[in-house]
Short mmCIF file of C-alpha atoms in Angstrom, two decimals:
data_model
loop_
_atom_site.label_atom_id
_atom_site.label_comp_id
_atom_site.label_asym_id
_atom_site.label_seq_id
_atom_site.Cartn_x
_atom_site.Cartn_y
_atom_site.Cartn_z
CA LYS A 1 38.74 105.54 -76.85
CA ILE A 2 39.74 108.64 -78.51
CA THR A 3 41.49 109.84 -75.28
CA ALA A 4 43.40 106.59 -75.01
CA ALA A 5 44.31 106.94 -78.57
CA VAL A 6 45.41 110.46 -78.18
CA GLU A 7 47.39 109.66 -74.99
CA ALA A 8 49.17 106.69 -76.55
CA LEU A 9 50.20 108.81 -79.34
CA HIS A 10 51.19 112.12 -77.57
CA ASN A 11 52.18 111.17 -74.32
CA ASP A 12 55.88 110.61 -75.05
CA SER A 13 56.28 113.60 -77.36
CA ASP A 14 58.46 116.42 -76.06
CA ASN A 15 57.61 118.82 -79.07
CA ILE A 16 56.05 121.69 -77.21
CA ALA A 17 55.44 123.65 -80.22
CA PHE A 18 53.80 120.72 -81.87
CA LEU A 19 51.43 120.19 -78.68
CA GLU A 20 50.74 123.98 -78.69
CA ASN A 21 49.86 123.69 -82.33
CA ILE A 22 47.44 121.06 -81.82
CA LEU A 23 45.80 122.67 -78.75
CA ASP A 24 45.28 125.79 -80.80
CA ASP A 25 43.64 123.91 -83.63
CA LEU A 26 41.26 122.12 -81.17
CA VAL A 27 40.31 125.41 -79.39
CA LYS A 28 39.68 127.13 -82.54
CA ASN A 29 37.90 124.62 -84.67
CA GLY A 30 36.68 122.02 -82.17
CA ALA A 31 35.22 118.94 -83.62
CA SER A 32 35.63 119.95 -87.31
CA GLY A 33 39.24 120.73 -86.77
CA GLU A 34 42.07 118.63 -88.40
CA ALA A 35 43.48 117.55 -85.05
CA TYR A 36 40.33 116.09 -84.08
CA GLN A 37 39.82 114.36 -87.39
CA GLU A 38 43.25 112.75 -87.30
CA ALA A 39 42.57 111.63 -83.63
CA LEU A 40 39.45 109.94 -84.82
CA HIS A 41 41.01 108.26 -87.58
CA LEU A 42 43.85 107.03 -85.32
CA SER A 43 41.51 105.72 -82.72
CA ALA A 44 39.85 103.55 -85.31
CA SER A 45 43.07 101.71 -85.91
CA PHE A 46 43.41 101.45 -82.15
CA LEU A 47 39.95 99.82 -81.98
CA ASN A 48 41.01 96.34 -81.27
CA ARG A 49 43.04 96.86 -78.33
CA SER A 50 42.96 93.50 -76.98
CA PRO A 51 43.24 90.35 -79.22
CA LEU A 52 40.24 89.09 -77.65
CA ASP A 53 38.18 91.92 -79.04
CA GLN A 54 37.60 89.81 -82.27
CA PHE A 55 35.31 87.49 -80.12
CA SER A 56 32.86 90.04 -79.02
CA ILE A 57 29.31 89.51 -79.70
CA LEU A 58 27.61 92.55 -81.09
CA PRO A 59 23.77 92.79 -81.12
CA LEU A 60 23.15 93.94 -84.66
CA ILE A 61 19.20 93.94 -84.43
CA PRO A 62 18.44 94.05 -80.79
CA MET A 63 15.24 92.38 -79.94
CA LYS A 64 13.99 92.10 -76.12
CA ILE A 65 11.00 90.39 -74.74
CA GLY A 66 10.90 91.00 -71.01
CA ASN A 67 14.24 89.91 -69.64
CA LEU A 68 15.01 87.76 -72.61
CA TYR A 69 17.14 88.87 -75.41
CA PHE A 70 16.51 87.57 -78.84
CA SER A 71 18.64 89.81 -80.76
CA PHE A 72 20.06 89.09 -84.23
CA THR A 73 23.74 89.03 -83.23
CA ASN A 74 26.81 88.77 -85.29
CA PRO A 75 27.10 84.83 -84.71
CA SER A 76 23.78 84.63 -86.19
CA LEU A 77 24.69 86.78 -89.20
CA PHE A 78 27.65 84.46 -89.85
CA MET A 79 25.81 81.28 -89.30
CA LEU A 80 23.30 82.45 -91.87
CA PHE A 81 26.24 83.30 -94.12
CA THR A 82 27.51 79.75 -93.72
CA LEU A 83 24.24 78.21 -94.36
CA SER A 84 23.60 80.12 -97.52
CA LEU A 85 27.22 79.26 -98.67
CA VAL A 86 26.58 75.56 -98.13
CA LEU A 87 23.26 75.74 -99.89
CA LEU A 88 24.38 77.68 -102.71
CA PHE A 89 27.53 75.40 -103.03
CA VAL A 90 25.34 72.32 -103.25
CA HIS A 91 22.60 73.91 -105.55
CA PHE A 92 25.16 75.14 -108.08
CA VAL A 93 26.79 71.76 -108.58
CA THR A 94 23.80 69.74 -108.88
CA LYS A 95 22.04 72.06 -111.34
CA LYS A 96 20.24 70.82 -114.35
CA GLY A 97 18.53 68.24 -112.23
CA GLY A 98 21.36 66.49 -110.40
CA GLY A 99 24.53 66.98 -112.05
CA ASN A 100 26.43 64.72 -114.29
CA SER A 101 26.96 60.88 -113.86
CA VAL A 102 30.73 61.81 -114.61
CA PRO A 103 31.37 64.59 -112.13
CA ASN A 104 33.40 67.56 -112.78
CA ALA A 105 35.79 68.72 -110.11
CA TRP A 106 33.33 70.76 -107.92
CA GLN A 107 30.85 68.02 -107.96
CA SER A 108 33.59 65.59 -107.12
CA SER A 109 34.39 67.62 -104.13
CA VAL A 110 30.84 67.98 -103.00
CA GLU A 111 30.33 64.35 -103.47
CA LEU A 112 33.55 63.54 -101.42
CA ILE A 113 32.28 65.52 -98.59
CA TYR A 114 28.81 63.74 -98.70
CA ASP A 115 30.46 60.25 -99.03
CA PHE A 116 32.52 60.90 -96.04
CA VAL A 117 29.60 60.65 -93.49
CA PRO A 118 28.03 57.22 -94.41
CA ASN A 119 31.45 55.52 -94.12
CA LEU A 120 31.88 56.97 -90.58
CA VAL A 121 28.41 55.93 -89.55
CA ASN A 122 28.65 52.45 -91.09
CA GLU A 123 32.12 52.00 -89.42
CA GLN A 124 31.06 53.13 -86.01
CA ILE A 125 27.63 52.04 -85.27
CA GLY A 126 27.93 48.28 -85.90
CA GLY A 127 25.68 45.62 -85.21
CA LEU A 128 22.58 47.34 -86.41
CA SER A 129 20.25 46.65 -89.29
CA ARG A 130 20.67 48.81 -92.32
CA ASN A 131 17.44 50.84 -91.59
CA VAL A 132 18.24 51.79 -88.06
CA LYS A 133 21.74 52.96 -89.12
CA GLN A 134 20.26 55.24 -91.77
CA LYS A 135 18.17 56.77 -89.13
CA PHE A 136 21.13 58.57 -87.70
CA PHE A 137 22.72 59.54 -90.96
CA PRO A 138 20.99 62.99 -91.67
CA CYS A 139 21.75 64.29 -88.33
CA ILE A 140 25.34 63.56 -88.30
CA SER A 141 25.68 64.42 -91.90
CA VAL A 142 24.36 67.90 -91.49
CA THR A 143 26.39 68.43 -88.08
CA PHE A 144 29.39 67.46 -90.03
CA THR A 145 28.96 69.55 -93.00
CA PHE A 146 27.76 72.69 -91.01
CA LEU A 147 30.77 72.49 -88.53
CA LEU A 148 33.24 71.98 -91.47
CA PHE A 149 31.98 75.14 -93.22
CA ARG A 150 31.57 77.14 -90.09
CA ASN A 151 35.09 76.39 -89.08
CA LEU A 152 36.61 77.10 -92.64
CA GLN A 153 34.50 80.32 -92.80
CA GLY A 154 36.06 81.50 -89.61
CA MET A 155 39.46 81.39 -91.47
CA ILE A 156 38.45 84.25 -93.74
CA PRO A 157 40.02 87.45 -92.48
CA TYR A 158 37.89 90.04 -90.97
CA SER A 159 35.20 87.68 -90.31
CA PHE A 160 33.74 86.08 -87.09
CA THR A 161 34.43 82.62 -86.08
CA VAL A 162 31.08 81.18 -84.73
CA THR A 163 32.54 78.08 -83.27
CA SER A 164 35.15 80.00 -81.20
CA HIS A 165 32.29 80.53 -78.58
CA PHE A 166 31.80 78.11 -75.78
CA ILE A 167 27.98 78.76 -75.57
CA ILE A 168 27.48 77.76 -79.22
CA THR A 169 29.76 74.63 -79.26
CA LEU A 170 28.39 73.56 -75.66
CA GLY A 171 24.92 74.06 -77.05
CA LEU A 172 25.65 71.93 -79.94
CA SER A 173 27.33 69.15 -77.91
CA PHE A 174 24.86 69.14 -75.15
CA SER A 175 21.80 68.76 -77.17
CA LEU A 176 23.32 66.00 -79.29
CA PHE A 177 24.41 64.24 -76.05
CA ILE A 178 20.88 64.44 -74.54
CA GLY A 179 19.67 63.04 -78.07
CA ILE A 180 22.21 60.05 -77.77
CA THR A 181 21.11 59.27 -74.17
CA ILE A 182 17.47 59.28 -75.24
CA VAL A 183 18.26 57.03 -78.14
CA GLY A 184 20.10 54.84 -75.81
CA PHE A 185 17.01 54.63 -73.46
CA GLN A 186 14.68 54.17 -76.24
CA LYS A 187 16.48 51.09 -77.68
CA ASN A 188 17.63 49.41 -74.43
CA GLY A 189 15.24 50.41 -71.88
CA PHE A 190 16.45 50.55 -68.33
CA HIS A 191 18.95 48.02 -69.43
CA PHE A 192 21.07 51.12 -70.76
CA LEU A 193 22.11 51.67 -67.28
CA SER A 194 24.16 48.41 -67.40
CA PHE A 195 26.35 50.44 -69.68
CA SER A 196 28.12 51.72 -66.61
CA LEU A 197 29.11 48.20 -65.48
CA PRO A 198 31.53 46.38 -67.83
CA ALA A 199 31.43 42.61 -68.00
CA GLY A 200 33.31 40.55 -65.50
CA VAL A 201 33.45 42.66 -62.56
CA PRO A 202 33.24 41.47 -59.09
CA LEU A 203 30.14 42.33 -57.16
CA PRO A 204 31.78 44.31 -54.35
CA LEU A 205 33.53 46.67 -56.74
CA ALA A 206 30.33 47.30 -58.67
CA PRO A 207 28.91 50.42 -56.75
CA PHE A 208 32.27 52.20 -56.94
CA LEU A 209 32.75 51.34 -60.67
CA VAL A 210 29.19 52.70 -61.53
CA LEU A 211 30.14 55.89 -60.10
CA LEU A 212 33.44 56.05 -61.70
CA GLU A 213 31.83 55.19 -65.14
CA LEU A 214 28.91 57.71 -64.72
CA ILE A 215 31.17 60.72 -64.10
CA PRO A 216 33.26 60.29 -67.47
CA HIS A 217 29.95 59.45 -69.20
CA CYS A 218 28.42 62.84 -68.10
CA PHE A 219 31.63 64.71 -68.90
CA ARG A 220 31.50 63.51 -72.39
CA ALA A 221 28.90 66.04 -73.14
CA LEU A 222 31.24 68.82 -71.76
CA SER A 223 34.46 67.64 -73.29
CA LEU A 224 32.93 67.49 -76.89
CA GLY A 225 32.01 71.18 -76.77
CA ILE A 226 35.22 72.41 -74.92
CA ARG A 227 37.45 70.44 -77.61
CA LEU A 228 36.10 72.33 -80.39
CA PHE A 229 35.99 75.63 -78.63
CA ALA A 230 39.34 75.65 -77.22
CA ASN A 231 40.92 74.64 -80.40
CA MET A 232 39.29 77.29 -82.63
CA MET A 233 39.61 80.09 -79.89
CA ALA A 234 43.36 79.22 -79.24
CA GLY A 235 44.05 79.12 -82.99
CA HIS A 236 42.41 82.54 -83.49
CA SER A 237 43.85 84.28 -80.67
CA SER A 238 47.31 83.15 -81.22
CA VAL A 239 47.22 84.33 -84.90
CA LYS A 240 46.02 87.67 -83.60
CA ILE A 241 48.55 88.16 -81.07
CA LEU A 242 51.43 87.13 -83.29
CA SER A 243 50.08 89.29 -86.14
CA GLY A 244 49.64 92.30 -83.53
CA SER A 245 53.40 92.09 -82.71
CA ALA A 246 54.39 91.61 -86.28
CA TRP A 247 52.33 94.90 -87.01
CA THR A 248 53.87 96.79 -83.99
CA MET A 249 57.20 95.69 -85.29
CA LEU A 250 56.48 97.24 -88.60
CA CYS A 251 55.03 100.34 -87.32
CA MET A 252 58.00 101.33 -85.11
CA ASN A 253 60.32 103.50 -87.31
CA ASP A 254 63.28 101.32 -86.50
CA LEU A 255 65.48 99.68 -89.04
CA PHE A 256 66.25 96.65 -86.87
CA TYR A 257 62.58 95.95 -86.22
CA PHE A 258 61.99 96.07 -89.87
CA ILE A 259 64.44 93.54 -90.65
CA GLY A 260 63.31 91.31 -88.09
CA ASP A 261 59.65 91.55 -89.04
CA PRO A 262 59.61 88.55 -91.55
CA GLY A 263 60.17 86.32 -88.51
CA PRO A 264 56.61 86.83 -86.81
CA LEU A 265 55.32 87.31 -90.51
CA PHE A 266 56.50 83.73 -91.38
CA ILE A 267 55.17 82.30 -88.09
CA VAL A 268 51.63 83.80 -88.89
CA LEU A 269 51.86 82.29 -92.23
CA ALA A 270 52.53 78.80 -90.72
CA LEU A 271 50.03 79.28 -88.04
CA THR A 272 47.31 79.83 -90.80
CA GLY A 273 48.25 76.80 -92.44
CA LEU A 274 47.86 75.08 -89.11
CA GLU A 275 44.52 76.69 -88.53
CA LEU A 276 43.06 75.32 -91.67
CA GLY A 277 44.08 71.97 -90.89
CA VAL A 278 42.79 72.16 -87.27
CA ALA A 279 39.44 73.54 -88.78
CA ILE A 280 38.89 70.56 -90.95
CA SER A 281 40.23 67.94 -88.39
CA GLN A 282 38.18 69.20 -85.53
CA ALA A 283 34.88 68.92 -87.55
CA HIS A 284 35.97 65.37 -88.24
CA VAL A 285 36.75 64.50 -84.76
CA PHE A 286 33.41 65.93 -83.52
CA THR A 287 31.62 63.95 -85.90
CA ILE A 288 33.49 60.73 -85.00
CA SER A 289 33.02 61.09 -81.43
CA ILE A 290 29.33 61.47 -81.83
CA CYS A 291 29.37 58.29 -83.84
CA ILE A 292 31.32 56.56 -81.11
CA TYR A 293 29.04 57.69 -78.35
CA LEU A 294 25.93 56.57 -80.42
CA ASN A 295 27.55 53.15 -80.89
CA ASP A 296 28.19 52.92 -77.07
CA ALA A 297 24.63 53.99 -76.45
CA THR A 298 22.96 51.61 -78.62
CA ASN A 299 25.36 48.60 -78.55
CA LEU A 300 26.18 48.92 -74.79
CA HIS A 301 29.58 47.20 -74.37
CA GLN A 302 28.95 44.52 -77.14
CA ASN A 303 30.95 44.56 -80.18
CA ALA A 304 29.43 44.42 -83.82
CA MET B 1 54.10 80.55 -124.23
CA ARG B 2 52.27 79.20 -121.41
CA LEU B 3 54.68 80.51 -118.88
CA SER B 4 54.48 84.10 -120.10
CA SER B 5 50.74 84.02 -120.03
CA THR B 6 50.76 82.79 -116.50
CA ASN B 7 53.06 85.42 -115.60
CA MET B 8 51.16 88.10 -117.52
CA GLN B 9 48.03 86.89 -115.27
CA ALA B 10 50.06 86.98 -111.98
CA ARG B 11 51.15 90.56 -112.91
CA LYS B 12 47.82 91.70 -113.66
CA MET B 13 46.41 90.26 -110.41
CA LEU B 14 49.26 91.96 -108.59
CA PHE B 15 48.55 95.17 -110.15
CA ALA B 16 44.56 94.89 -109.39
CA ALA B 17 45.53 93.94 -105.78
CA ILE B 18 47.64 97.04 -105.39
CA LEU B 19 45.25 99.33 -106.96
CA SER B 20 42.24 97.85 -104.82
CA ILE B 21 44.43 98.30 -101.73
CA CYS B 22 45.22 102.06 -102.47
CA ALA B 23 41.41 102.79 -103.38
CA LEU B 24 39.98 101.02 -100.12
CA SER B 25 42.58 102.68 -97.78
CA SER B 26 41.88 105.98 -99.42
CA LYS B 27 38.10 105.51 -98.83
CA LYS B 28 39.01 104.31 -95.18
CA ILE B 29 37.31 101.12 -95.81
CA LEU B 30 40.47 99.26 -95.24
CA ILE B 31 41.72 100.04 -91.79
CA TYR B 32 45.52 99.66 -91.16
CA ASN B 33 45.69 97.28 -88.34
CA GLU B 34 47.12 93.98 -87.56
CA GLU B 35 44.19 92.29 -89.34
CA MET B 36 45.65 93.39 -92.43
CA ILE B 37 48.76 91.15 -91.62
CA VAL B 38 46.39 88.25 -90.91
CA ALA B 39 44.57 88.86 -94.40
CA ALA B 40 47.82 89.12 -96.23
CA CYS B 41 49.19 85.84 -94.54
CA PHE B 42 45.94 84.15 -95.58
CA ILE B 43 46.11 85.20 -99.21
CA GLY B 44 49.78 84.35 -99.19
CA PHE B 45 49.05 80.90 -97.90
CA ILE B 46 46.50 80.18 -100.25
CA ILE B 47 48.81 81.19 -103.16
CA PHE B 48 51.53 79.28 -101.80
CA SER B 49 49.38 76.06 -101.21
CA ARG B 50 48.11 76.50 -104.77
CA LYS B 51 51.41 76.36 -106.29
CA SER B 52 52.74 73.24 -104.29
CA LEU B 53 49.59 71.31 -103.74
CA GLY B 54 47.27 72.36 -106.68
CA ASN B 55 48.67 69.65 -109.05
CA LEU B 56 48.16 66.98 -106.47
CA PHE B 57 44.56 68.04 -105.65
CA GLU B 58 43.75 68.14 -109.33
CA MET B 59 45.41 64.73 -110.20
CA THR B 60 43.44 63.12 -107.39
CA LEU B 61 40.10 64.38 -108.57
CA ASN B 62 40.90 63.53 -112.08
CA GLU B 63 41.85 60.06 -111.25
CA ARG B 64 38.47 59.73 -109.46
CA ILE B 65 36.54 61.15 -112.36
CA GLN B 66 38.36 58.70 -114.76
CA ALA B 67 37.64 55.76 -112.41
CA ILE B 68 33.96 56.58 -112.41
CA GLN B 69 33.96 56.93 -116.34
CA GLU B 70 35.59 53.53 -116.78
CA GLU B 71 33.11 51.75 -114.23
CA SER B 72 30.18 53.49 -116.19
CA GLN B 73 31.70 52.13 -119.45
CA GLN B 74 31.89 48.79 -118.07
CA PHE B 75 28.31 48.50 -116.83
CA LEU B 76 27.13 49.62 -120.24
CA ASN B 77 28.53 46.51 -122.02
CA PRO B 78 26.26 43.81 -120.55
CA ASN B 79 23.24 45.43 -121.37
CA GLU B 80 24.17 45.29 -125.04
CA VAL B 81 23.36 42.64 -127.60
CA VAL B 82 23.81 38.89 -127.20
CA PRO B 83 27.39 38.03 -125.75
CA PRO B 84 29.70 36.36 -128.44
CA GLU B 85 29.96 32.78 -128.57
CA SER B 86 33.43 32.74 -127.47
CA ASN B 87 32.45 34.12 -123.94
CA GLU B 88 29.74 31.63 -123.79
CA GLN B 89 32.19 28.93 -124.57
CA GLN B 90 34.55 30.19 -121.73
CA ARG B 91 31.64 30.37 -119.29
CA LEU B 92 30.52 26.63 -119.75
CA LEU B 93 34.12 25.33 -119.78
CA ARG B 94 34.54 27.24 -116.47
CA ILE B 95 31.50 25.57 -115.08
CA SER B 96 32.59 22.17 -116.05
CA LEU B 97 36.18 22.75 -114.70
CA ARG B 98 34.37 23.62 -111.49
CA ILE B 99 32.44 20.38 -111.47
CA CYS B 100 35.79 18.52 -112.19
CA GLY B 101 37.56 20.32 -109.75
CA THR B 102 35.01 19.48 -106.98
CA VAL B 103 35.19 15.78 -107.98
CA VAL B 104 38.74 15.70 -108.15
CA GLU B 105 39.11 17.40 -104.82
CA LEU B 106 37.13 14.95 -102.98
CA LEU B 107 38.74 11.98 -104.54
CA PRO B 108 41.44 11.34 -102.04
CA MET B 109 38.62 11.31 -99.29
CA ALA B 110 36.99 8.46 -101.02
CA ARG B 111 38.63 5.20 -100.56
CA CYS B 112 40.29 4.21 -103.83
CA ALA B 113 43.54 3.39 -105.03
CA PRO B 114 45.75 5.89 -106.48
CA LYS B 115 45.55 4.39 -109.90
CA CYS B 116 41.74 5.05 -109.54
CA GLU B 117 42.20 8.80 -109.35
CA LYS B 118 44.05 9.04 -112.57
CA THR B 119 41.31 6.85 -114.41
CA VAL B 120 38.49 9.16 -112.90
CA GLN B 121 40.45 12.30 -113.98
CA ALA B 122 41.10 11.02 -117.36
CA LEU B 123 37.41 10.11 -117.61
CA LEU B 124 36.20 13.56 -116.63
CA CYS B 125 38.67 15.32 -118.88
CA ARG B 126 37.31 13.25 -121.84
CA ASN B 127 33.68 14.24 -120.78
CA LEU B 128 34.76 17.72 -120.75
CA ASN B 129 36.15 17.74 -124.25
CA VAL B 130 33.00 16.13 -125.69
CA LYS B 131 31.03 18.78 -123.95
CA SER B 132 33.08 21.59 -125.29
CA ALA B 133 32.79 20.24 -128.78
CA THR B 134 28.85 20.29 -128.72
CA LEU B 135 28.31 23.64 -126.71
CA PRO B 136 24.79 24.92 -127.01
CA ASN B 137 24.21 28.70 -127.63
CA ALA B 138 23.34 30.53 -124.45
CA THR B 139 21.04 33.67 -124.64
CA SER B 140 19.11 34.10 -121.43
CA SER B 141 20.54 35.14 -118.17
CA ARG B 142 17.99 33.13 -116.08
CA ARG B 143 19.42 29.98 -117.51
CA ILE B 144 22.99 30.95 -116.78
CA ARG B 145 22.10 31.84 -113.32
CA LEU B 146 20.37 28.36 -112.94
CA GLN B 147 23.33 26.66 -114.22
CA ASP B 148 25.57 28.44 -111.72
CA ASP B 149 23.28 27.48 -108.98
CA LEU B 150 23.17 24.10 -110.04
CA VAL B 151 27.08 23.70 -109.82
CA THR B 152 27.28 25.69 -106.49
CA GLY B 153 24.73 23.36 -105.18
CA PHE B 154 26.46 20.32 -106.24
CA HIS B 155 29.77 21.52 -104.80
CA PHE B 156 28.27 22.18 -101.34
CA SER B 157 26.21 19.02 -101.13
CA VAL B 158 29.12 16.85 -102.15
CA SER B 159 31.55 18.63 -99.84
CA GLU B 160 29.07 18.02 -97.11
CA ARG B 161 28.64 14.26 -97.75
CA PHE B 162 31.99 13.26 -98.96
CA GLY B 163 33.98 15.96 -97.28
CA PRO B 164 36.72 15.26 -94.65
CA GLY B 165 34.48 15.64 -91.71
CA SER B 166 31.90 13.07 -92.90
CA THR B 167 31.70 9.96 -91.25
CA LEU B 168 29.86 7.92 -94.24
CA LYS B 169 31.90 5.58 -96.05
CA VAL B 170 32.05 6.80 -99.71
CA SER B 171 32.14 4.98 -102.83
CA ILE B 172 34.09 6.62 -105.67
CA VAL B 173 31.25 5.36 -108.10
CA GLU B 174 28.78 7.60 -106.22
CA LEU B 175 31.03 10.49 -106.37
CA ILE B 176 31.42 10.27 -110.14
CA ARG B 177 27.74 9.59 -110.69
CA GLU B 178 26.86 12.75 -109.03
CA GLY B 179 29.17 14.78 -111.12
CA LEU B 180 28.03 13.15 -114.25
CA GLY B 181 24.52 13.82 -113.29
CA VAL B 182 25.11 17.53 -112.78
CA PHE B 183 26.95 17.58 -116.34
CA LYS B 184 23.64 16.10 -117.87
CA MET B 185 21.44 18.64 -116.05
CA VAL B 186 23.62 21.56 -117.29
CA ARG B 187 23.66 20.31 -120.79
CA VAL B 188 20.05 19.20 -120.95
CA GLY B 189 18.92 22.44 -119.56
CA GLY B 190 20.73 24.23 -122.22
CA SER B 191 19.30 22.27 -124.93
CA LEU B 192 15.71 22.57 -123.56
CA LYS B 193 16.10 26.38 -123.46
CA ASN B 194 17.32 26.43 -126.88
CA LYS B 195 14.21 24.51 -128.02
CA GLU B 196 12.18 26.90 -126.11
CA ASP B 197 13.79 29.83 -127.89
CA GLU B 198 13.46 28.20 -131.40
#
């Protein structure tokens, strides 16, 4: 890395005296010399050579059992951070045994977030008695809150976005989808398979249609994870790329580039706003899709 | 005064930000790369959105708080002492009107001459006036609910029997008799309960 940094810095330089000076310094003082220290410092700023480096998973506390790695990585750290943030937020808002009847601003916002999910659940999963509906509420509520705060936490500069990794979002969506399928089988027995055949279909068409319905049904698990992952990753990489170009324009000692720098700067500002909106809406879309799939699984094709 | 204090605050924060940037970069904690532009844009966006949307957000939250406050005030009132007589009068008046209304609604379904309608209406209104002149004092909610149930039941049963879809040949006398019967029940129930309370 240091070689790369030094090459990038000195390769185009024609100043022989300068290069000779650096060579002398290195030969004389080695690692403690000024030239080396400067090169080290410069390489630190070149550390993120690629805009995708922000997504690298670093094992902070490596733990290994045989061939399996259970290391505590930086996604784990940031997930813990989000969890503690949410819990602290809720705790401080409901201090003194449950907050006030007439809420203040913070408590109001927590209540709004909490209120949001039962509306979703009640709307989407129609046709069930009240008890059964409330069974699904904790899982969906936790999914929504956690996802919302994870997306928002990724917006903080210098931090790591947990949901921008496919393995994490796929794990979440896949496990939730398996849960939904199990619920569907539990409620409807083998009749659940009739979900693949909508009403009023002529019999010769049936096998073809079953296959055609089964494939999208299985793909739903994947699409849920991909949607979240793609949105988060695309947003963060584009912000990184554009800010990289803005930074380069700033660094080049050229007047024209300096004047033209506010262009990418403004775009990065707008993109940050878009990112925030996408973070919140993606959490919402994930949760509402889960509610819809649950509705499909438990009510098959009937309406409420 | 307020503007200058906000300006002072903004200036203080700007000064603190510049100082912290200098300190952090000298300690080599803050590395100068493109992430700094991301951070600067993030902070800029938050400040910008606070200026333009901060009021909106605050107003929405305040509205919600006020709505909850008003709702809680309203709920406190019925649990207080006996409702004043005027409320009670209005309530009983409303009940009587409902009974009259039901009867009058179904009058056209009954076989009767148009003159009959007016006679019946006059009769019911006179009864209503007599009733409102001798209103009992209502205190218990159970009785109130009983009265309401009686009236609703009367409405439904009469609509069933004398309504447009019925095949029975109705007699106007029966209809009026039912209405007066309910009147009596409501009034007698009230006076009985009053005797109990006393």
